[in-house]
Coordinates of C-alpha atoms and ligand atoms in Angstrom, one line a residue:
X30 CA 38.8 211.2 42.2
X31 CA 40.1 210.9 38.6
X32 CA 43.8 211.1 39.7
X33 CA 42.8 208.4 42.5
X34 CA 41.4 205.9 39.4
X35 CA 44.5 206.7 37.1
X36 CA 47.1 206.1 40.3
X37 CA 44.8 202.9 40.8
X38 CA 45.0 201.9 37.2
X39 CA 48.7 202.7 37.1
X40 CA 49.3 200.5 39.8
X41 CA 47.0 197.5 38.3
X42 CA 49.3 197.5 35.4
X43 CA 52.6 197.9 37.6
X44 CA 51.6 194.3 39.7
X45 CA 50.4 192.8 36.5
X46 CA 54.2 193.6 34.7
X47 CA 55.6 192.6 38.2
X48 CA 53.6 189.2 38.1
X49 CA 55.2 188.5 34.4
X50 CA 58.7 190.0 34.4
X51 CA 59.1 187.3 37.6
X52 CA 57.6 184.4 35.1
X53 CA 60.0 185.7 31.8
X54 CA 63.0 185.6 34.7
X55 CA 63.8 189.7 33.9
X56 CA 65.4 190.5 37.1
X57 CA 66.5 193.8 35.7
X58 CA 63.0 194.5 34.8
X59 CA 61.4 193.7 38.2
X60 CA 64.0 195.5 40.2
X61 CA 63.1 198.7 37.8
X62 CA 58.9 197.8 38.2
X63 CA 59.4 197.1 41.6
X64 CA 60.6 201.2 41.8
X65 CA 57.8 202.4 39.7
X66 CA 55.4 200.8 41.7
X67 CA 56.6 202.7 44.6
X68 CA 56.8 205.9 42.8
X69 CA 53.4 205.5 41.7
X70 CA 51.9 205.2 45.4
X71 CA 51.7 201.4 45.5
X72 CA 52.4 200.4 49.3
X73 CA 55.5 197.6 49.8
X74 CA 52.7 194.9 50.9
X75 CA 50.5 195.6 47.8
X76 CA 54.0 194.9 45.5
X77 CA 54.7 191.8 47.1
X78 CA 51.0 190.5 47.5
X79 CA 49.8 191.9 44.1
X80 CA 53.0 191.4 42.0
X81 CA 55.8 189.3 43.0
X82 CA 53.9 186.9 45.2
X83 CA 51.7 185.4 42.8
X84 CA 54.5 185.5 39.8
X85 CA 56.4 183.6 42.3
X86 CA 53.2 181.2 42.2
X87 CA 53.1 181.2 38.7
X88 CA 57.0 180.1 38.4
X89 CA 56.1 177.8 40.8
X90 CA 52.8 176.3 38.4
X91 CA 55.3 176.2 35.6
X92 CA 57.8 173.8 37.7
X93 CA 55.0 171.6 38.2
X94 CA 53.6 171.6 34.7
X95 CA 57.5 170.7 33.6
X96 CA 58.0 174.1 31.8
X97 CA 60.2 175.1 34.2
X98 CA 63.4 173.4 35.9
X99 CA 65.6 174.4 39.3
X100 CA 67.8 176.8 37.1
X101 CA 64.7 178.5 36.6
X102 CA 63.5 178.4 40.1
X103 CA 66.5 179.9 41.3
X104 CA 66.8 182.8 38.6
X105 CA 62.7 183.7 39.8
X106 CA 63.7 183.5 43.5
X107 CA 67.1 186.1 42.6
X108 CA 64.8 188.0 41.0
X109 CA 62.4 188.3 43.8
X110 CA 65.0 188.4 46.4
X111 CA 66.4 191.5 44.5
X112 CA 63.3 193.6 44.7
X113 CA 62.7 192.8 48.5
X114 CA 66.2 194.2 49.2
X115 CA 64.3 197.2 47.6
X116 CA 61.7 197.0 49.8
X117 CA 63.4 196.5 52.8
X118 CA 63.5 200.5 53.3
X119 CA 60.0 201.4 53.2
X120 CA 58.8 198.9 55.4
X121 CA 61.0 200.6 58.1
X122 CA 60.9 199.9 62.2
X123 CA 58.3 202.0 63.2
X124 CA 58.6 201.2 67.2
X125 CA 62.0 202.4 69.5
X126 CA 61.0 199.6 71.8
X127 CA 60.4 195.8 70.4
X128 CA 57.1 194.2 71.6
X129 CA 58.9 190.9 71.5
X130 CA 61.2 188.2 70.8
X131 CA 61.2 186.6 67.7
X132 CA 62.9 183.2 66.6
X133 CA 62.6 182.2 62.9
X134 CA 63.5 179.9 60.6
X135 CA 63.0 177.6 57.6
X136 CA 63.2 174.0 59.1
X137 CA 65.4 171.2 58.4
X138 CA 65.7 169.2 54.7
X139 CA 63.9 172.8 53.4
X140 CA 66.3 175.3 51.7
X141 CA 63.1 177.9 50.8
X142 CA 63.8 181.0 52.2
X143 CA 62.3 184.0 50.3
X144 CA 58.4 184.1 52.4
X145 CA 60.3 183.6 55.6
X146 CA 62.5 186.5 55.0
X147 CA 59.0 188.8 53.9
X148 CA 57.4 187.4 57.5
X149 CA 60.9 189.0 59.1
X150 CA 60.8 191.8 57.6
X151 CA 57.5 192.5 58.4
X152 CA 57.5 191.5 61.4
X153 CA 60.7 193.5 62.2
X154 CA 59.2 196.6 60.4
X155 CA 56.6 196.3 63.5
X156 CA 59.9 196.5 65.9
X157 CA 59.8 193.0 66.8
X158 CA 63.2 191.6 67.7
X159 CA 63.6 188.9 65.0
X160 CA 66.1 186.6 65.4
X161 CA 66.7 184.9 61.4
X162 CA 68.1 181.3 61.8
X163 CA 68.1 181.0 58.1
X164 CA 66.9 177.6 56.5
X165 CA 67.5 174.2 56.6
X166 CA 67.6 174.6 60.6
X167 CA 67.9 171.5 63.1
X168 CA 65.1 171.1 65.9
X169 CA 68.2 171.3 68.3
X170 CA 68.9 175.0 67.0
X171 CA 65.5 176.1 67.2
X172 CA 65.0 175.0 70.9
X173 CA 68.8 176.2 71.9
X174 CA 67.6 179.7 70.2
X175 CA 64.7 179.7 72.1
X176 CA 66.1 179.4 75.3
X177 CA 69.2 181.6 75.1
X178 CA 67.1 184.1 74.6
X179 CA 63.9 183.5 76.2
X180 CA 62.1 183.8 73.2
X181 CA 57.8 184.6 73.0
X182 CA 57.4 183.5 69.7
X183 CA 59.3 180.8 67.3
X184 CA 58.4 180.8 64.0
X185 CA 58.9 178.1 61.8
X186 CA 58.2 177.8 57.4
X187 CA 58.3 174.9 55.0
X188 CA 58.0 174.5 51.3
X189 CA 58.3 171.0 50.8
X190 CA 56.1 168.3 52.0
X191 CA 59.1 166.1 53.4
X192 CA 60.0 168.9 55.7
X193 CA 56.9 169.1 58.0
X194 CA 58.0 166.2 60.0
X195 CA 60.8 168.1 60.9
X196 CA 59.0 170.7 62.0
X197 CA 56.5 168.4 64.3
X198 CA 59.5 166.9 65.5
X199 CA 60.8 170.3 66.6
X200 CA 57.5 171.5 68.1
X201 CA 57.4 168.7 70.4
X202 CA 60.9 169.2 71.3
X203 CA 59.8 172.8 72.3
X204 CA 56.7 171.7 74.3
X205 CA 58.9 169.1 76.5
X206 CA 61.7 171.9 77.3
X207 CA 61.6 174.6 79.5
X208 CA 60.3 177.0 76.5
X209 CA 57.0 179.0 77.3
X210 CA 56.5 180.9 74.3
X211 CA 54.1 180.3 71.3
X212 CA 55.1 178.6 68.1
X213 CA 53.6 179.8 64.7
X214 CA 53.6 178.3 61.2
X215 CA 53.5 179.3 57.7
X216 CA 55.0 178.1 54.2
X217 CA 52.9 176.5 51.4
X218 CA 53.7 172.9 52.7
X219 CA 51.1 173.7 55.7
X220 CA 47.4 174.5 56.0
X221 CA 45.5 175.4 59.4
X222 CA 44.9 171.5 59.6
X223 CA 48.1 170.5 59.7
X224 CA 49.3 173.4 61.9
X225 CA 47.1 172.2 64.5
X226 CA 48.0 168.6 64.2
X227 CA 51.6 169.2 64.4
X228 CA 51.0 171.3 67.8
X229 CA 51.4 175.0 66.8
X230 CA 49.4 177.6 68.4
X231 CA 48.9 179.7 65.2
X232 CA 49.4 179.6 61.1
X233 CA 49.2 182.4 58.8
X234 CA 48.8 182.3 55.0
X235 CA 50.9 185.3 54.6
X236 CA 53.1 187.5 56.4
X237 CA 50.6 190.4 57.4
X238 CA 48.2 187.7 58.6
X239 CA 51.8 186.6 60.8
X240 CA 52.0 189.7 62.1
X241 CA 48.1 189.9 63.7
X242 CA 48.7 186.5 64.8
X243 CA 52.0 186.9 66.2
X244 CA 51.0 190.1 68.1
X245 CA 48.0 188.2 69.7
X246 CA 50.5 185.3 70.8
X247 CA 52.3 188.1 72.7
X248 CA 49.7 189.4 74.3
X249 CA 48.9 185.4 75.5
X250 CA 52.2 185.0 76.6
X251 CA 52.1 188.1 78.6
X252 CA 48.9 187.8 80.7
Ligands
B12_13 C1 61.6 179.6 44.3 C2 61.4 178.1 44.6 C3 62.5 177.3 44.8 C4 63.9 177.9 45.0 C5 64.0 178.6 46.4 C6 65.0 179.7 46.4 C7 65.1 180.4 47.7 N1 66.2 181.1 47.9 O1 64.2 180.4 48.6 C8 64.9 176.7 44.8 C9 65.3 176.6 43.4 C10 66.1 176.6 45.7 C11 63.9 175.5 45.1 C12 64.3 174.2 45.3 C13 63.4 173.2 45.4 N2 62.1 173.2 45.2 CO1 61.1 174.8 45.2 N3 59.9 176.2 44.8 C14 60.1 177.5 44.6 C15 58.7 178.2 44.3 C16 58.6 178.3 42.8 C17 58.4 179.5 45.0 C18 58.6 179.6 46.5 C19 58.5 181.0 46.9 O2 59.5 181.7 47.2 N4 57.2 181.5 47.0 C20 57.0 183.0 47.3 C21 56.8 183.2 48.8 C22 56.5 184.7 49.0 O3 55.7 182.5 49.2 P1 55.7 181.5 50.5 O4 57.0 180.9 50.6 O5 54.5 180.6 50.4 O6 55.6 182.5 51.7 C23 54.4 183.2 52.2 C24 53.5 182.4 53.1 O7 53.5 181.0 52.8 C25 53.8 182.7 54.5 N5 55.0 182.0 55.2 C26 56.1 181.5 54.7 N6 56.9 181.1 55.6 C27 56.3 181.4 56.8 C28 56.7 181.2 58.1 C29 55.9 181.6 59.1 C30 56.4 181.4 60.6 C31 54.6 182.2 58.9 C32 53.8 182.5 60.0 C33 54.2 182.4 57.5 C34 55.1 182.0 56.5 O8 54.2 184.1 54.4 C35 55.0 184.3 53.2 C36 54.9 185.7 52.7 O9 53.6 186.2 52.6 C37 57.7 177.1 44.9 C38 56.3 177.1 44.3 C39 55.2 177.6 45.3 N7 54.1 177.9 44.7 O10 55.5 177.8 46.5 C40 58.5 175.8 44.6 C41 58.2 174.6 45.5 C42 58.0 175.0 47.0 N8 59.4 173.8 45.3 C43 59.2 172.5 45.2 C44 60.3 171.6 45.1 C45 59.8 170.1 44.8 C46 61.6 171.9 45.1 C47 62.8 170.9 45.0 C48 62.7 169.6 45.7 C49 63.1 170.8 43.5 C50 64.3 169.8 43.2 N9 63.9 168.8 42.5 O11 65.4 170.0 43.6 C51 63.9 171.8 45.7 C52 63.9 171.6 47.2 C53 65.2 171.8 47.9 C54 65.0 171.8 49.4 N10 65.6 170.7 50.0 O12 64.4 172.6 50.0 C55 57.8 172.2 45.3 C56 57.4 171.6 46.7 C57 56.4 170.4 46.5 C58 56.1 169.8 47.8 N11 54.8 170.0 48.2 O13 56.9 169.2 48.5 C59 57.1 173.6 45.0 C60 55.7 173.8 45.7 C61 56.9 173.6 43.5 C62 55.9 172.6 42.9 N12 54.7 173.1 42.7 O14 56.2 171.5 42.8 N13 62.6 176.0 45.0

């Protein structure tokens, strides 16, 4: 029980380092937090939930209060980026055969791509087949995706306000073609609201939330 509360303490302190080595821009310091955390027990989703995710929120406080500019933006997101790649391993594919087809991307005018890489990962760590279109992705490419491969699920993020027309836009595009799968939403531009009023079937806040949903919008799409 007392080893328990030190590992838990351990781990508090870890996330909390994690949450300001992101802010102060210290890649060098996350990448080597990042592998303490996991040394000390913490699981990959408590690192990015507990540590980078809300330092990347924090960052993303200081943009809007103008302490921060887009060199700073993009040293946070390297930063970020370089402790998922550290990650990657222990959220490994734990199914030999995939439960479905995945299409994802980050839609049009929207370069943001580090919370839809997290939702693949995830969801590929579950042994979904996850098809990464990258960002800034046409409607066309999304629906051409889609079809080739006869896709259940297309996922879609945005970051930025501007971009969630392009993401209706490419939601009714999928309802009009011969696609039958589900479409789900995420990225800090949407809220349940505005999922539904652009058409998806689901939203998720965050990428283990994705994965429930996305597994429930198989099991629609197969019955
Ligand atoms: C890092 C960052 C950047 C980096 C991105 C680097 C990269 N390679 O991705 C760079 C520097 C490129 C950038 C550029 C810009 N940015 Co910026 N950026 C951010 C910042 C600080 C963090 C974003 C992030 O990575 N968060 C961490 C991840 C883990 O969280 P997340 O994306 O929300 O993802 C989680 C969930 O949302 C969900 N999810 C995400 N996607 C999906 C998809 C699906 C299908 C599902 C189910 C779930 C899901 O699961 C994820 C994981 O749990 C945010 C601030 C913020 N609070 O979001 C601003 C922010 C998004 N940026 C903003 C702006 C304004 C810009 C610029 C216009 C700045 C400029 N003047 O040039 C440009 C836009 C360029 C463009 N056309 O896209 C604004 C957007 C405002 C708005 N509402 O429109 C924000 C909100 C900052 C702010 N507070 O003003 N940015």
């Amino acid at each position: 029980m007392a080893t328990t509360t030190a590992t838990t303490r351990a781990t508090t302190e870890l996330l909390e380092r994690l949450r300001e080595q992101i802010v102060a821009l210290d890649q060098t310091g996350v990448e080597q937090t990042t592998l303490e955390a996991l040394a000390a027990g913490a699981s990959a989703q408590e690192i990015i939930s507990g540590g980078l995710g809300p330092g990347m929120e924090a960052v993303g406080k200081r943009f809007e209060e103008g302490d921060f500019f887009v060199p700073e933006l993009l040293l946070s997101a390297r930063a970020m980026q370089s402790a998922l790649d550290l990650l990657r391993p222990h959220l490994e594919r734990s199914a030999d055969t995939s439960p479905g087809t995945i299409v994802l991307g980050t839609v049009q005018g929207d370069v943001h791509e580090i919370g839809k890489n997290i939702v693949a990962i995830v969801l590929a760590a579950d042994g979904f087949d996850v098809h990464d279109l990258g960002e800034d992705v046409p409607p066309q490419e999304f629906l051409d995706k889609a079809n080739e491969l006869g896709a259940d699920v297309v996922g879609m993020s945005a970051l930025i306000s501007l971009a969630v027309s392009k993401m209706a836009e490419t939601v009714a595009m999928l309802r009009e073609s011969d696609f039958k799968g589900r479409v789900i939403v995420g990225g800090a531009a949407l809220t349940r609201e505005s999922a539904e009023q652009i058409g998806a079937d689901a939203f998720a806040a965050d990428a283990w939330e994705a994965l429930g949903n996305v597994r429930s919008l198989i099991q629609e799409v197969a019955s």
